[in-house]
Structures are given as C-alpha cells and as structure tokens.
Short mmCIF file of C-alpha atoms in Angstrom, two decimals:
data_model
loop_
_atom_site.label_atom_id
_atom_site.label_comp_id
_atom_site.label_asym_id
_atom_site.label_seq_id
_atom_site.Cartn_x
_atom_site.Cartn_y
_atom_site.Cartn_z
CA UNK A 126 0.00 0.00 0.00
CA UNK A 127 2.90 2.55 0.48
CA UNK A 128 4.46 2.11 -2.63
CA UNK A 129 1.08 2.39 -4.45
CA UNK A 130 -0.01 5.92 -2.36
CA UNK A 131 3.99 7.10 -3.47
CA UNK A 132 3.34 6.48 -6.83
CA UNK A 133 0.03 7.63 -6.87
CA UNK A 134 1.62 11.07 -5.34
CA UNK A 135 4.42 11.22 -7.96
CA UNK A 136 1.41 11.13 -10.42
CA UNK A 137 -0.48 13.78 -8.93
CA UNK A 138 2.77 16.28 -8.82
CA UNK A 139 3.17 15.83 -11.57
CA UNK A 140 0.06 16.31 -13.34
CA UNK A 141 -1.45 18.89 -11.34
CA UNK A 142 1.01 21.85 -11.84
CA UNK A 143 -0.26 21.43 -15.72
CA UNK A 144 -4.05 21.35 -14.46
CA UNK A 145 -5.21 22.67 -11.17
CA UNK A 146 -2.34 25.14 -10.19
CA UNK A 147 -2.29 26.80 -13.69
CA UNK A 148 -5.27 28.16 -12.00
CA UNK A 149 -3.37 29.50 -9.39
CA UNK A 150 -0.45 30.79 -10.91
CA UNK A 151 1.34 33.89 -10.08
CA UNK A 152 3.24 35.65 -12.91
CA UNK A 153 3.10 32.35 -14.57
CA UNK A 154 5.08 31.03 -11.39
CA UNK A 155 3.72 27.43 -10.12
CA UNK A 156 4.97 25.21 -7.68
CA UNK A 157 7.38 22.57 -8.28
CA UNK A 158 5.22 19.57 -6.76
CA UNK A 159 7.77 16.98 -7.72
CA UNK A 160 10.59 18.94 -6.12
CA UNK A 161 8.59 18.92 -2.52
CA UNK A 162 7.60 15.00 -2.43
CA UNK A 163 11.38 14.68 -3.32
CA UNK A 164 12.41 16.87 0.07
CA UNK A 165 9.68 15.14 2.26
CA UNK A 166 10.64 11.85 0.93
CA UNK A 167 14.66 12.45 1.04
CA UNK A 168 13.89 14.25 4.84
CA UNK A 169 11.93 10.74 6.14
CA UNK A 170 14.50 8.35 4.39
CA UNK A 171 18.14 7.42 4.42
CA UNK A 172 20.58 9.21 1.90
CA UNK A 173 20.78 6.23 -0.49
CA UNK A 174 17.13 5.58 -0.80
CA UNK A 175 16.28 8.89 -0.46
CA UNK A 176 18.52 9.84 -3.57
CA UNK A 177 17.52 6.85 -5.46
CA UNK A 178 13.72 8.10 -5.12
CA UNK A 179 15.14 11.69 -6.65
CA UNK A 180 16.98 9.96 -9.52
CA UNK A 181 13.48 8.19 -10.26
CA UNK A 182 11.43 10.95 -9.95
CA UNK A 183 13.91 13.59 -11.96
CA UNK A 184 13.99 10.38 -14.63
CA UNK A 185 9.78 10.51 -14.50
CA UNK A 186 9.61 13.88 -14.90
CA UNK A 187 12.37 13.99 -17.70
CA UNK A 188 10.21 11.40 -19.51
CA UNK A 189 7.34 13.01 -19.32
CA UNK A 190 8.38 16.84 -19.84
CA UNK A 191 10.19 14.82 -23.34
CA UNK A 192 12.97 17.16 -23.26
CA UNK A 193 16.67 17.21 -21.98
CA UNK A 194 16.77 14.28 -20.51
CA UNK A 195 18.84 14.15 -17.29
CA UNK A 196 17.89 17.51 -16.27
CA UNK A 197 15.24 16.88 -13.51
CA UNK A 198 17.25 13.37 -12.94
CA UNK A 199 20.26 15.30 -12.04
CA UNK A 200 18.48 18.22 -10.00
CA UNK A 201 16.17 16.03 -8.03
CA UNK A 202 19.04 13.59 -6.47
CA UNK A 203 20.92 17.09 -5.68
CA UNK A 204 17.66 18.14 -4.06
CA UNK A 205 17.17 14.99 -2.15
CA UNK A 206 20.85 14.55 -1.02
CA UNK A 207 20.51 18.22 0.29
CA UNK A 208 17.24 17.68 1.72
CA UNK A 209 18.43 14.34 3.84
CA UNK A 210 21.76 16.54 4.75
CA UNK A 211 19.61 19.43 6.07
CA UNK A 212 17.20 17.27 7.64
CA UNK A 213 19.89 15.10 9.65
CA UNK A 214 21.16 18.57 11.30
CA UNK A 215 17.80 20.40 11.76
CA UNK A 216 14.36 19.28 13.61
CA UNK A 217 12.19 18.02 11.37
CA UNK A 218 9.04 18.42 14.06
CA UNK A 219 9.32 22.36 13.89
CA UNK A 220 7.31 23.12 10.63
CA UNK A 221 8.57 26.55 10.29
CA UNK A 222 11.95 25.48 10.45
CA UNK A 223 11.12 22.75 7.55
CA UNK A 224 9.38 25.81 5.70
CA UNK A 225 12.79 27.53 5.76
CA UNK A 226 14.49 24.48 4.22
CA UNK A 227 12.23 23.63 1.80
CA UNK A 228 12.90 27.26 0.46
CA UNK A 229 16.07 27.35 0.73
CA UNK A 230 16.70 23.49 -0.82
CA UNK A 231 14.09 24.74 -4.06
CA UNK A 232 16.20 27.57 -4.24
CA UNK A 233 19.15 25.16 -5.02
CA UNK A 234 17.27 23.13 -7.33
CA UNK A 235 16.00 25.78 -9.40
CA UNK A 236 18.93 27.46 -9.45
CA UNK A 237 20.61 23.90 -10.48
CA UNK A 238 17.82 23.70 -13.21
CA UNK A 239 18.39 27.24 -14.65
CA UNK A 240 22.29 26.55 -14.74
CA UNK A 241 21.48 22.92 -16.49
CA UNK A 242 18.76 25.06 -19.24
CA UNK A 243 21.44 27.72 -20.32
CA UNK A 244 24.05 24.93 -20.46
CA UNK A 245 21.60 23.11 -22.83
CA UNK A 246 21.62 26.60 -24.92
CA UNK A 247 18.34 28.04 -23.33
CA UNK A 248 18.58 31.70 -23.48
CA UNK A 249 17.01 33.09 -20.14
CA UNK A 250 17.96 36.83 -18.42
CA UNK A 251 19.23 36.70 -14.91
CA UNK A 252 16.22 38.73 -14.19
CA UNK A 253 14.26 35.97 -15.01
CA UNK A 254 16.36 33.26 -13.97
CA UNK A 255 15.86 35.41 -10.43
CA UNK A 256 12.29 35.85 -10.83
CA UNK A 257 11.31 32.12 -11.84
CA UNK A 258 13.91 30.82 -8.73
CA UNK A 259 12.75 33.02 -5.83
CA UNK A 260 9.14 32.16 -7.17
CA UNK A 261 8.49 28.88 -7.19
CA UNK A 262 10.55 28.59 -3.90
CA UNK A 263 8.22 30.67 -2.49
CA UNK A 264 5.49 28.89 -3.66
CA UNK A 265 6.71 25.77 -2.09
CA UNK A 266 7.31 27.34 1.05
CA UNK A 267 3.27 28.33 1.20
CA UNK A 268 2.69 24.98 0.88
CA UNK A 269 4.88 23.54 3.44
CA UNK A 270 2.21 24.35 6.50
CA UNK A 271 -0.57 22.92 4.61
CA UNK A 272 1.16 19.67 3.13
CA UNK A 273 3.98 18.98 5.77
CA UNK A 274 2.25 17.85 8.63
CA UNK A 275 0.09 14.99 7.07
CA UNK A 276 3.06 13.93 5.24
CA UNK A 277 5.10 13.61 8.40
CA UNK A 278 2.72 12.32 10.11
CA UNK A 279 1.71 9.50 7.52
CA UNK A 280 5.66 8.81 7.33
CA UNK A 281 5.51 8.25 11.22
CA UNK A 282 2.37 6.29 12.45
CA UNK A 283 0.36 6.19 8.57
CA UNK A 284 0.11 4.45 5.62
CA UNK A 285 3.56 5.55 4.46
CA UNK A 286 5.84 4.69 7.42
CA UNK A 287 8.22 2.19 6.27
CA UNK A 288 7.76 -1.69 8.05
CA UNK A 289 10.13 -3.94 8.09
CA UNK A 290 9.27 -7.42 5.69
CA UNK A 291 8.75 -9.37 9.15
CA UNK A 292 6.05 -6.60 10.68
CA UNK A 293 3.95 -6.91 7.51
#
C-alpha cells in the first residue's frame, strides 16, 4: 500500500502543476510539486534511498516533460541529497523550520535547473532566472504548512511509514 499511495503522489505532482495550479499561478510562477515529495521523501529516508527516489522521480519527470533528458534526474538527487543533509542537522518536528528548508533546498534546485537550461543553450535573463527561482521557492514554502504535517505524520504512524518485511 505505500508504494502504491507514493506512486500515486508522484502522479499527482506531476500532473497537477499542468491542471489545477495553472489556476493559481502567479506571474506564470507554479509550484514545483515533484521537487517537494522529493524533500519530504529524502527528509523521512536514508541518503541512499532517499537519492535513489530523486533519480526516479527527476527520470519521470524527464520522460514526461520529453525534453533534456537528465535535467530533472540530475536536480532532483541534488535536491534529495541536500534535503536528507539538512534534515539530519535540523528538527524536522518544527514546521517553520522545515518551511525555511524547503525554500532554501528549491532555491538550489532551481537554481541547479536554470544553470542545467542555459548549459543546454536556453537563453534566459538573470532577471528571469531570479524571478522564476525566488518564485516557485516561495510557492513551495506556502505549501509547506498545509502539506507537511500529514506527510510527516503519515511517514511516522500512517500508511507511508516504512515496516520492516517481518512486521507486515
């Protein structure tokens, strides 16, 4: 059941930035859904798993996006190395503390993904490059307080805490 509700989630973020939040875009500016399951994920799981499910995810989104593959696949293991990294220093119970990382680790992985675009001959201005980075980490940030807490609390007692082959 846990691997069928993660899936199910990596669906949904990545179908409903496309749908439902072009909606409730600002400037154009939507959240990067993927990029937040990939911090709560990396933040509730070891480093190896927790990069492996960013290489997947970046790999999903490349192949559905259909262009420059490796992008996402690179920027969404650096996300959920960082986000494990943080999150093994800092106290993941204190949600605006987690707020503050999930900006700042979106921050890195849009800035990651705006490096990776002009280095695959995209021509963006810094303005914009600042604009479209400080945005969407913003946007995640918003919906750290609303998304956060039944996440963490699924990973602990729910349907997504991780048991062991002889609890099952």
């Amino acid at each position: 059941m846990r691997y069928v509700l993660i899936a199910v989630m990596f669906l949904l973020s990545l179908i409903l930035p496309g749908t439902a939040f072009h909606f409730w875009s600002w400037s154009g500016i939507k959240p990067d859904l993927l990029m937040l399951l990939t911090i709560y994920i990396a933040m509730h799981h070891r480093w190896p798993s927790g990069v492996l499910w960013g290489l997947g995810a970046g790999l999903l989104e490349d192949l559905y996006l259909g262009r420059y593959i490796g992008m996402y696949t690179v920027t969404l293991a650096v996300v959920a190395f960082l986000s494990y990294w943080l999150a093994e220093r800092w106290y993941r119970e204190n949600f605006l503390l987690t707020t503050f990382m999930v900006f700042i680790v979106t921050m890195v992985g849009q800035a990651v993904v705006a490096f990776l675009s002009l280095g695959a001959g995209l021509h963006w201005s810094l303005g914009d490059i600042g604009e479209l980075v400080i945005g969407v980490a913003l946007y995640n940030a918003i919906l750290v307080p609303v998304t956060y807490p039944l996440i963490h609390r699924s990973f602990l007692h729910g349907w997504l805490r991780y048991r062991p082959r002889y609890e099952r």
